[in-house]
CSV table of C-alpha atoms in Angstrom, one decimal:
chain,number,residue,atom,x,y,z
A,11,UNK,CA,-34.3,-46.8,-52.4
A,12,UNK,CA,-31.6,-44.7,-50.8
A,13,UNK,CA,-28.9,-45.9,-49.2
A,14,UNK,CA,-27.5,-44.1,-46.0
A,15,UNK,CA,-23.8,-43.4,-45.4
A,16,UNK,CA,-23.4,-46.1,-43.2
A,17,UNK,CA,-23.9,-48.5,-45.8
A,18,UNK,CA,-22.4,-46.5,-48.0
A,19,UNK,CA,-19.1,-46.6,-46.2
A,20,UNK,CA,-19.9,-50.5,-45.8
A,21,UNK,CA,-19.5,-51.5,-49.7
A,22,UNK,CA,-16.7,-49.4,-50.2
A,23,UNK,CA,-14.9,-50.7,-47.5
A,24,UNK,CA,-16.0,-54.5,-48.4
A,25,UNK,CA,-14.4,-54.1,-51.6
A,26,UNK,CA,-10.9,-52.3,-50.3
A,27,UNK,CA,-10.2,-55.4,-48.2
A,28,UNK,CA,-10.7,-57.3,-51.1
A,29,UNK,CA,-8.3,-55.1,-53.6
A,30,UNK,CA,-5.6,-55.1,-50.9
A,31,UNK,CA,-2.5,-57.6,-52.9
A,32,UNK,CA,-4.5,-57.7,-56.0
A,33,UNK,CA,-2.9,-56.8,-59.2
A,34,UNK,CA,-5.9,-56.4,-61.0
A,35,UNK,CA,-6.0,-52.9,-59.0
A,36,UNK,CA,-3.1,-51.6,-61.1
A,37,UNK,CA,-1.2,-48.5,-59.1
A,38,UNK,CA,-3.2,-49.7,-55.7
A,39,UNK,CA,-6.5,-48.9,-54.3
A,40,UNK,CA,-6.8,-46.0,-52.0
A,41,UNK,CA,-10.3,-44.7,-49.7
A,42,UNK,CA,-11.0,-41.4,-50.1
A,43,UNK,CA,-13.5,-40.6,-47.3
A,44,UNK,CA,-14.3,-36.8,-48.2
A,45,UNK,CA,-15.8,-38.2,-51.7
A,46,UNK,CA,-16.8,-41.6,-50.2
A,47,UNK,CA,-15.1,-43.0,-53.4
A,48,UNK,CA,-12.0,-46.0,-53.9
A,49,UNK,CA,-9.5,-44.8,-56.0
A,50,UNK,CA,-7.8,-47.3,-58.5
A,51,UNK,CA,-4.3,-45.6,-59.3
A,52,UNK,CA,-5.1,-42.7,-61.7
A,53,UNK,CA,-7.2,-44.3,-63.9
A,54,UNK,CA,-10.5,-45.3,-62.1
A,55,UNK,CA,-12.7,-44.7,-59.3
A,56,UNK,CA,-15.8,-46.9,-57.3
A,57,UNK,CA,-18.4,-44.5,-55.7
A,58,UNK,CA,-21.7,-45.9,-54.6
A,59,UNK,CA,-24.9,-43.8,-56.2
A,60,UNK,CA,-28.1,-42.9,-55.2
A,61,UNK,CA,-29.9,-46.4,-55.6
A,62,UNK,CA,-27.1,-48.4,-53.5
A,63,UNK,CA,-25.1,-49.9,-56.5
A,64,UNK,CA,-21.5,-50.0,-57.2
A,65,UNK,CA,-20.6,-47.4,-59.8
A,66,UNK,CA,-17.2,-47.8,-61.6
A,67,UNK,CA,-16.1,-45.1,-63.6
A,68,UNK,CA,-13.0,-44.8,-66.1
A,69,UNK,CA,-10.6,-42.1,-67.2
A,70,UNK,CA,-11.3,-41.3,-70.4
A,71,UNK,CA,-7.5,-42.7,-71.1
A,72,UNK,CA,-7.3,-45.8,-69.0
A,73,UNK,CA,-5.6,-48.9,-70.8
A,74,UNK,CA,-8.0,-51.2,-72.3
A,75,UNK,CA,-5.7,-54.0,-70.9
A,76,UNK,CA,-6.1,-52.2,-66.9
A,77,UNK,CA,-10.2,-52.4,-67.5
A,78,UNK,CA,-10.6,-55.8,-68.5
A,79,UNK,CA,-8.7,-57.5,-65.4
A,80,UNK,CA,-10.2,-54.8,-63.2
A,81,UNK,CA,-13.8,-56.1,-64.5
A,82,UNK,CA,-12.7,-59.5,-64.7
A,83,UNK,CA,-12.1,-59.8,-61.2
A,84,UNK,CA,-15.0,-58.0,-59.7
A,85,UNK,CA,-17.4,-60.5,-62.2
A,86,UNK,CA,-14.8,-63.6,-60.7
A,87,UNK,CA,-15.4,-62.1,-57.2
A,88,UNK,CA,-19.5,-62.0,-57.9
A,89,UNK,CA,-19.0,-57.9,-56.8
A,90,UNK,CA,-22.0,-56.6,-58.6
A,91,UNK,CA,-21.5,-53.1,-60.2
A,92,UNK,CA,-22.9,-51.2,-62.8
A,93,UNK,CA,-20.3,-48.8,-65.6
A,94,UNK,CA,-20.5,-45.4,-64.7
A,95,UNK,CA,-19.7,-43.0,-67.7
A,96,UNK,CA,-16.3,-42.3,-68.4
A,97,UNK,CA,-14.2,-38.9,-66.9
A,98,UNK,CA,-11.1,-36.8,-67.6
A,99,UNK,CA,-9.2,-34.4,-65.5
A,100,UNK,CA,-9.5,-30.7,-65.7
A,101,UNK,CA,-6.6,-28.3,-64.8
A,102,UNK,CA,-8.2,-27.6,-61.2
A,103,UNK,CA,-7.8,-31.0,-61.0
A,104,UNK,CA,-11.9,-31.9,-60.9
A,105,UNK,CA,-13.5,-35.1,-62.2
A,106,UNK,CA,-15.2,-34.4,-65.0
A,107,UNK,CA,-18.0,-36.9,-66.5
A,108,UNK,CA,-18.6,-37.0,-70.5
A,109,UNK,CA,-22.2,-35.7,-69.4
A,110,UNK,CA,-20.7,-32.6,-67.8
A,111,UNK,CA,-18.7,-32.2,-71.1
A,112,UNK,CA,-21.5,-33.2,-74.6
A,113,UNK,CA,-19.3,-33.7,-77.4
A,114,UNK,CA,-15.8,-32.2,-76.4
A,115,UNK,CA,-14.4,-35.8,-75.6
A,116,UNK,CA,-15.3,-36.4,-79.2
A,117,UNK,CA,-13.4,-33.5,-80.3
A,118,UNK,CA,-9.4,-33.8,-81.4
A,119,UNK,CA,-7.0,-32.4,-78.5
């Protein structure tokens, strides 16, 4: 089932109002409308995909520490959400998924 962008716009916006104050949304929670995404400081992002659910995604380098309380409150707030696959930054400053990427994240830097 698809979801429009109305509703779209909806979940994200539900779940801002609930970040605003929390610490759990270390380096605050921004709305980027032009990639209908929440930004958690530099480390994380919510998008909703093409079924309707809540997709968090990582940086490839968040703290351990930063992704537990994050996921800790949205289970504690019943925010259902599914792990997206982890991302890294390229120098044109693009997301970039593991998928996009194979076995380079494995790779030593």
């Amino acid at each position: 089932m698809a979801i429009d962008d109305t509703q779209r716009h909806a979940k994200l916006q539900d779940l801002y109002e609930l970040a605003q104050g929390s610490e759990e949304f270390e380096g605050g929670v921004t709305f980027e409308q032009e990639m209908d995404a929440l930004v958690v400081g530099n480390w994380a992002f919510f998008a909703i995909d093409e079924i309707g659910d809540l997709a968090l995604s990582f940086h490839l380098d968040s703290h351990p520490v930063a992704v537990a309380r994050l996921t800790r409150f949205l289970v504690q707030h019943e925010v259902p959400f599914v792990l997206h696959e982890a991302f890294t930054i390229d120098d044109d400053d693009e997301i970039v998924f593991e998928s996009d990427t194979g076995a380079q994240f494995d790779e030593p830097r």
